[in-house]
Amino acid sequence: MLVNLIVVYLVYGVCRLAYLLENWSTFSNSMNFHSVIETIRGGLLFDTSAILYTNALYILLMLFPLHYKETRLWQKIAKWVFIVCNGLCVVINLSDAVYFKYTGRRTTVTVFSEFAAEHNLGGIFLNEMGRHWYLLLLGVGLIYAMWRFYLPPYRTVRPSHADSRPERSGHDVTNPLRLRGVKAWLLYYAVQIVCLALFVPLCVIGMRGGATTAVRPITISNANQYADNPTMAALVLNTPFSLIRTIDKPIFVVPAYYTPEELDAIYTPLHLPGDSLVEKRKNVVVIIIESFGREYIGGYNKWLDGGTYKGYTPFVDSLMQHSATWLYSYCNGRKSIDGMPSILSSIPMFVEPFFLTPASMNSVSGIAGELKHKGYYSAFFHGAENGSMGFQAFARATGFDSYFGRTEYNADKRFGGDKDFDGTWAIWDEPFMQFYALKMSEFKEPFVSAVFTASSHHPYTIPEEYKDIYPEEGIIIHKCIRYTDNALRRFFETARRQSWYKNTLFVLTSDHTNLSDHDYYQTSLGGFCSPVIFFDPAGDITPGMRDAIAQQIDIMPTVLGHLGYDRPYVAFGCDLFSTPAEETWAVNYQNGIYQYVKGDYLLQFDGNAVKGLYRFRTDLLLKNNLAGQAVPEQEQMERELKAVIQSYMTRMTEDKLTMDGVSK
């Protein structure tokens, strides 16, 4: 049994190496001798826990103090349990090596809820198996190796003719112990019971990650003890452990950093209207572009590649010249289901996607819900199957009056229906955004609407008629970015001809980032670089790039502030147009680490202690950790971040995400 478990350790090690190599461009910037040693050391700890959890039944079958386990049938069952359980872990680990590119973290159990309503996963898996055939071969090879080198407990021995007690058919004795008396039986059971009694506490210690009473069972966040940054923590972990440790675990735990009075004095998400507001009854159009990271946009990267970088978004570059933008703008999560709460309800992703937590059943408001108080009609558009990703449910919960999805698009005879379906996720961006522009002309003003695009998404295909226009270049997503940028150009061409256009505030952002080919965008902060663009055709916003920080959760309070909204509301972000540049900030969460950006610094905090402090404006690859080096800003930033975390957790657990909740 011990030899077979050692083989499993080796298999986990190979899977970790594959994880590293598959994502080498992300991890390589953080790799050095110390990080390698720490990854191995931490990896052994987390692998031990996962291996003992997933092999608990096998261990019990091997150590159970009953002589029937020495039979051939019992041992065949034990071998199959061993191969199936560990083979599944191999598949999970290698599959997650591919998924990491899109999430920047190990997969947790919420992934099953995230994609529960999707019906296209089989095709996606097959597509990825083809693209990553080498991982498929590696997985098959590892599972075969475990089968081939599996060490049975004993050489099979058939009963001899001299045996005074022949076994029943099918129960060939595999233990050299022959049944020759009471002493032998007593000795046999004594040894078996002692082995089991010794191994059980060792298993518990291994599963928990320590032996002392002061050691709490290790969780995902403990990986940061062995990682120099949140990105490296994913390499320390293994996916079976991440799945196991997030089953039925409390997601939101309220820390006791401050008393309620101290907390509100440091930070509060309550927004109270000012005295000199001027109401504007403008329409609001929020465009959430799938995977549209800052890296792809030339207007954000004039410094990149020695000033020669052009990007893949000529239309958005031109739009930025007439828009308000922020030099350092970030998303608050790394998944599509993180984007909608952050952008439309000013709720960042902490620990797990908001959609997938019990707090999603709280009373929740947002841009649509708040503007309903002012008589706004609201509609949400997403070209996927109605109900996909939980967007329709969240839109309704936050106050949107109508939802327009693939069903409504197909019913509109002006368009091509399912002929415009991309075959995997949704209607192609270009026709769906034309549908969006024309549909808004049917709305009574003022209205607020949001659209969530889909084409710049895995499996990274574009319509047949554009394949010669946008050929493969750079990395696989770049042609999709060019296609979606052109879809935006055509959307604005149509929108300009509509009566509502000049009285509309447009907001462009992405749900999250995606594949990258520049080191700057592969750091633990760079993976959150998303655009935040405000465009007002009437000229009510001064265009230009602000040398300040912005984030998705700032969009809701900024929109409401620009409209002169005069009611109190809850939003975790700030109004970018009324907040001084030095007071702007951003926050996100990755692999158990909270990241807080303010002023010149990025602070990384694990909930208990500061793990990193970087001058992110000049230390572009986050190489020089200044934590604990008496930087004056560290203490204040830690204080503010703790207040944000505590306020967030309190409001999630006490259902205080709206003013009705606050007044309870």
CSV table of C-alpha atoms in Angstrom, one decimal, residues 250-510:
chain,number,residue,atom,x,y,z
A,250,PRO,CA,-18.7,28.7,4.6
A,251,ILE,CA,-17.7,31.2,2.0
A,252,PHE,CA,-18.1,34.4,3.9
A,253,VAL,CA,-16.6,34.6,7.4
A,254,VAL,CA,-16.8,38.0,9.1
A,255,PRO,CA,-13.4,39.1,10.5
A,256,ALA,CA,-13.3,41.2,13.7
A,257,TYR,CA,-10.8,43.7,12.7
A,258,TYR,CA,-12.8,46.7,14.0
A,259,THR,CA,-15.9,47.6,16.0
A,260,PRO,CA,-18.9,48.7,13.9
A,261,GLU,CA,-18.1,52.3,14.8
A,262,GLU,CA,-14.5,52.1,13.8
A,263,LEU,CA,-15.4,50.3,10.6
A,264,ASP,CA,-17.8,53.0,9.4
A,265,ALA,CA,-15.2,55.6,10.2
A,266,ILE,CA,-12.6,53.9,7.9
A,267,TYR,CA,-14.8,52.7,5.1
A,268,THR,CA,-18.5,52.4,4.2
A,269,PRO,CA,-20.2,51.4,1.0
A,270,LEU,CA,-23.1,53.7,1.8
A,271,HIS,CA,-23.4,56.5,-0.8
A,272,LEU,CA,-25.3,59.5,0.4
A,273,PRO,CA,-26.3,62.2,-2.2
A,274,GLY,CA,-24.7,65.6,-2.1
A,275,ASP,CA,-26.5,68.9,-1.7
A,276,SER,CA,-25.7,70.4,-5.1
A,277,LEU,CA,-26.8,67.6,-7.5
A,278,VAL,CA,-28.1,68.5,-10.9
A,279,GLU,CA,-30.3,65.7,-12.3
A,280,LYS,CA,-29.7,64.5,-15.8
A,281,ARG,CA,-32.2,62.2,-17.4
A,282,LYS,CA,-29.8,60.6,-19.8
A,283,ASN,CA,-30.0,57.1,-21.1
A,284,VAL,CA,-27.3,54.7,-20.0
A,285,VAL,CA,-25.8,52.0,-22.2
A,286,VAL,CA,-23.3,49.6,-20.6
A,287,ILE,CA,-21.4,47.4,-23.0
A,288,ILE,CA,-19.6,44.4,-21.3
A,289,ILE,CA,-17.2,43.0,-23.8
A,290,GLU,CA,-16.2,39.4,-23.3
A,291,SER,CA,-12.5,38.9,-22.5
A,292,PHE,CA,-11.6,42.4,-23.7
A,293,GLY,CA,-8.5,43.0,-21.6
A,294,ARG,CA,-6.5,46.2,-21.6
A,295,GLU,CA,-3.6,44.3,-23.2
A,296,TYR,CA,-5.4,44.1,-26.6
A,297,ILE,CA,-6.2,47.8,-26.7
A,298,GLY,CA,-3.5,50.0,-28.4
A,299,GLY,CA,-4.8,53.2,-26.7
A,300,TYR,CA,-3.8,51.8,-23.3
A,301,ASN,CA,-0.4,50.5,-24.4
A,302,LYS,CA,1.5,53.2,-26.2
A,303,TRP,CA,4.5,52.4,-24.0
A,304,LEU,CA,4.5,48.7,-24.8
A,305,ASP,CA,7.1,47.0,-27.0
A,306,GLY,CA,9.2,50.1,-27.0
A,307,GLY,CA,6.3,52.3,-28.2
A,308,THR,CA,5.7,50.2,-31.3
A,309,TYR,CA,2.6,48.3,-30.0
A,310,LYS,CA,-0.6,49.0,-32.0
A,311,GLY,CA,-3.0,46.5,-30.5
A,312,TYR,CA,-6.0,44.9,-32.1
A,313,THR,CA,-8.7,47.5,-31.5
A,314,PRO,CA,-8.6,50.4,-34.0
A,315,PHE,CA,-12.2,51.5,-33.3
A,316,VAL,CA,-11.9,51.4,-29.5
A,317,ASP,CA,-8.6,53.4,-29.8
A,318,SER,CA,-10.5,56.1,-31.8
A,319,LEU,CA,-13.4,56.1,-29.3
A,320,MET,CA,-11.0,56.5,-26.4
A,321,GLN,CA,-9.8,59.9,-27.8
A,322,HIS,CA,-13.4,61.2,-27.1
A,323,SER,CA,-13.9,59.4,-23.8
A,324,ALA,CA,-12.8,59.5,-20.2
A,325,THR,CA,-10.4,56.7,-19.4
A,326,TRP,CA,-8.1,55.7,-16.5
A,327,LEU,CA,-4.5,54.7,-16.9
A,328,TYR,CA,-4.8,51.9,-14.3
A,329,SER,CA,-8.2,50.2,-14.6
A,330,TYR,CA,-9.0,46.8,-13.4
A,331,CYS,CA,-11.7,44.1,-13.3
A,332,ASN,CA,-12.8,42.7,-9.9
A,333,GLY,CA,-12.8,39.0,-10.9
A,334,ARG,CA,-11.5,36.6,-13.5
A,335,LYS,CA,-14.7,34.9,-14.6
A,336,SER,CA,-17.7,36.0,-16.7
A,337,ILE,CA,-20.0,35.5,-13.7
A,338,ASP,CA,-17.8,37.9,-11.7
A,339,GLY,CA,-18.2,40.7,-14.2
A,340,MET,CA,-21.9,41.3,-14.0
A,341,PRO,CA,-22.2,41.9,-10.2
A,342,SER,CA,-19.1,44.0,-10.2
A,343,ILE,CA,-20.1,46.2,-13.2
A,344,LEU,CA,-23.9,46.5,-12.7
A,345,SER,CA,-24.2,46.2,-8.9
A,346,SER,CA,-20.8,47.3,-7.6
A,347,ILE,CA,-20.2,44.0,-5.8
A,348,PRO,CA,-16.6,42.7,-6.2
A,349,MET,CA,-15.7,39.0,-6.2
A,350,PHE,CA,-14.2,37.9,-2.9
A,351,VAL,CA,-13.5,34.2,-2.2
A,352,GLU,CA,-16.1,32.8,-4.7
A,353,PRO,CA,-18.3,34.3,-7.5
A,354,PHE,CA,-21.2,36.1,-6.0
A,355,PHE,CA,-23.7,34.2,-8.2
A,356,LEU,CA,-22.6,30.9,-6.6
A,357,THR,CA,-22.8,31.9,-2.9
A,358,PRO,CA,-25.7,32.0,-0.5
A,359,ALA,CA,-25.5,35.8,-0.5
A,360,SER,CA,-26.9,35.8,-4.0
A,361,MET,CA,-30.3,35.2,-2.4
A,362,ASN,CA,-29.9,38.5,-0.5
A,363,SER,CA,-31.8,41.6,-1.6
A,364,VAL,CA,-29.5,43.1,-4.3
A,365,SER,CA,-29.8,46.4,-6.2
A,366,GLY,CA,-27.8,47.9,-9.0
A,367,ILE,CA,-27.9,50.5,-11.7
A,368,ALA,CA,-31.2,49.2,-13.1
A,369,GLY,CA,-32.8,48.9,-9.6
A,370,GLU,CA,-31.7,52.4,-8.5
A,371,LEU,CA,-32.7,54.1,-11.7
A,372,LYS,CA,-36.1,52.4,-11.6
A,373,HIS,CA,-36.8,54.9,-8.8
A,374,LYS,CA,-36.4,57.6,-11.4
A,375,GLY,CA,-38.8,56.1,-13.9
A,376,TYR,CA,-36.2,54.4,-16.1
A,377,TYR,CA,-37.0,51.4,-18.2
A,378,SER,CA,-34.3,48.8,-18.1
A,379,ALA,CA,-33.2,45.8,-20.3
A,380,PHE,CA,-30.3,43.3,-20.3
A,381,PHE,CA,-29.1,41.7,-23.5
A,382,HIS,CA,-27.0,38.5,-23.8
A,383,GLY,CA,-26.9,36.5,-27.1
A,384,ALA,CA,-26.6,33.1,-25.4
A,385,GLU,CA,-29.4,30.7,-24.6
A,386,ASN,CA,-31.8,32.3,-22.1
A,387,GLY,CA,-30.8,31.5,-18.6
A,388,SER,CA,-27.2,30.8,-19.5
A,389,MET,CA,-24.6,31.5,-16.8
A,390,GLY,CA,-27.3,32.7,-14.4
A,391,PHE,CA,-27.3,36.2,-16.1
A,392,GLN,CA,-31.1,36.3,-16.6
A,393,ALA,CA,-31.7,35.5,-12.9
A,394,PHE,CA,-29.3,38.1,-11.7
A,395,ALA,CA,-30.7,40.7,-14.1
A,396,ARG,CA,-34.1,40.2,-12.8
A,397,ALA,CA,-32.9,40.2,-9.1
A,398,THR,CA,-31.2,43.5,-9.6
A,399,GLY,CA,-34.1,45.3,-11.2
A,400,PHE,CA,-33.9,44.9,-14.9
A,401,ASP,CA,-37.4,45.0,-16.5
A,402,SER,CA,-36.7,42.9,-19.5
A,403,TYR,CA,-34.2,40.3,-20.8
A,404,PHE,CA,-33.3,39.8,-24.4
A,405,GLY,CA,-31.4,36.6,-25.3
A,406,ARG,CA,-31.1,34.1,-28.1
A,407,THR,CA,-34.8,33.4,-27.9
A,408,GLU,CA,-35.8,37.0,-28.5
A,409,TYR,CA,-33.2,37.4,-31.2
A,410,ASN,CA,-34.5,34.4,-33.1
A,411,ALA,CA,-38.0,35.8,-32.9
A,412,ASP,CA,-37.0,39.0,-34.6
A,413,LYS,CA,-37.6,38.5,-38.3
A,414,ARG,CA,-35.2,41.3,-39.2
A,415,PHE,CA,-32.3,39.1,-38.3
A,416,GLY,CA,-31.0,35.6,-39.2
A,417,GLY,CA,-32.0,33.7,-36.1
A,418,ASP,CA,-30.0,30.6,-35.4
A,419,LYS,CA,-28.1,31.1,-38.6
A,420,ASP,CA,-26.1,33.7,-36.6
A,421,PHE,CA,-25.4,31.3,-33.8
A,422,ASP,CA,-21.6,30.7,-33.3
A,423,GLY,CA,-22.2,27.0,-32.7
A,424,THR,CA,-21.0,27.0,-29.1
A,425,TRP,CA,-22.1,29.9,-26.9
A,426,ALA,CA,-24.2,32.7,-28.5
A,427,ILE,CA,-25.2,34.8,-31.4
A,428,TRP,CA,-22.2,36.4,-33.1
A,429,ASP,CA,-21.4,39.8,-31.8
A,430,GLU,CA,-22.0,41.8,-35.0
A,431,PRO,CA,-25.6,40.8,-35.7
A,432,PHE,CA,-26.5,40.7,-32.0
A,433,MET,CA,-25.2,44.2,-31.4
A,434,GLN,CA,-27.2,45.4,-34.4
A,435,PHE,CA,-30.2,43.8,-32.8
A,436,TYR,CA,-29.3,45.6,-29.5
A,437,ALA,CA,-29.0,49.0,-31.2
A,438,LEU,CA,-32.3,48.8,-33.0
A,439,LYS,CA,-34.2,47.3,-30.1
A,440,MET,CA,-33.2,50.2,-27.9
A,441,SER,CA,-35.0,52.5,-30.4
A,442,GLU,CA,-38.2,50.8,-29.3
A,443,PHE,CA,-37.7,51.7,-25.7
A,444,LYS,CA,-39.3,54.6,-23.9
A,445,GLU,CA,-36.7,57.1,-22.7
A,446,PRO,CA,-35.0,57.4,-20.3
A,447,PHE,CA,-33.8,53.8,-20.3
A,448,VAL,CA,-30.8,51.9,-18.9
A,449,SER,CA,-29.5,48.9,-20.8
A,450,ALA,CA,-26.6,46.5,-20.7
A,451,VAL,CA,-25.3,44.0,-23.2
A,452,PHE,CA,-22.9,41.2,-22.6
A,453,THR,CA,-21.0,40.1,-25.8
A,454,ALA,CA,-19.7,36.6,-26.4
A,455,SER,CA,-17.6,36.2,-29.6
A,456,SER,CA,-14.2,36.9,-28.1
A,457,HIS,CA,-14.4,33.7,-26.0
A,458,HIS,CA,-13.1,30.2,-26.2
A,459,PRO,CA,-13.0,28.3,-28.6
A,460,TYR,CA,-11.9,31.6,-30.4
A,461,THR,CA,-13.7,31.3,-33.7
A,462,ILE,CA,-15.1,34.0,-35.9
A,463,PRO,CA,-17.7,33.9,-38.7
A,464,GLU,CA,-16.6,32.3,-41.9
A,465,GLU,CA,-16.9,35.5,-43.9
A,466,TYR,CA,-14.3,37.2,-41.7
A,467,LYS,CA,-11.6,34.5,-41.7
A,468,ASP,CA,-9.8,36.1,-44.6
A,469,ILE,CA,-10.3,39.6,-43.2
A,470,TYR,CA,-9.0,38.7,-39.7
A,471,PRO,CA,-6.5,35.9,-40.1
A,472,GLU,CA,-4.7,34.2,-37.3
A,473,GLU,CA,-2.1,36.5,-35.7
A,474,GLY,CA,-0.3,36.6,-32.4
A,475,ILE,CA,-2.2,34.4,-30.0
A,476,ILE,CA,-5.5,32.7,-30.9
A,477,ILE,CA,-7.8,35.3,-29.3
A,478,HIS,CA,-6.4,38.3,-31.3
A,479,LYS,CA,-8.5,37.6,-34.4
A,480,CYS,CA,-11.6,37.5,-32.2
A,481,ILE,CA,-10.7,40.8,-30.6
A,482,ARG,CA,-10.4,42.4,-34.1
A,483,TYR,CA,-13.8,40.9,-35.0
A,484,THR,CA,-15.5,42.3,-31.9
A,485,ASP,CA,-13.8,45.7,-32.2
A,486,ASN,CA,-15.4,45.9,-35.7
A,487,ALA,CA,-18.7,44.8,-34.3
A,488,LEU,CA,-18.5,47.7,-31.9
A,489,ARG,CA,-17.7,50.1,-34.8
A,490,ARG,CA,-20.8,48.9,-36.6
A,491,PHE,CA,-22.9,49.2,-33.5
A,492,PHE,CA,-21.9,52.8,-33.0
A,493,GLU,CA,-22.6,53.5,-36.7
A,494,THR,CA,-26.1,52.3,-36.2
A,495,ALA,CA,-26.6,53.9,-32.8
A,496,ARG,CA,-25.6,57.3,-34.2
A,497,ARG,CA,-28.6,57.2,-36.5
A,498,GLN,CA,-31.0,56.6,-33.6
A,499,SER,CA,-32.9,59.4,-31.8
A,500,TRP,CA,-31.7,58.3,-28.4
A,501,TYR,CA,-28.0,58.4,-29.2
A,502,LYS,CA,-27.0,62.0,-28.2
A,503,ASN,CA,-28.8,61.8,-24.9
A,504,THR,CA,-26.9,58.6,-23.8
A,505,LEU,CA,-24.0,57.9,-21.6
A,506,PHE,CA,-22.0,54.9,-22.9
A,507,VAL,CA,-19.8,52.7,-20.7
A,508,LEU,CA,-17.4,50.1,-22.1
A,509,THR,CA,-15.6,47.6,-20.1
A,510,SER,CA,-14.7,43.8,-20.1
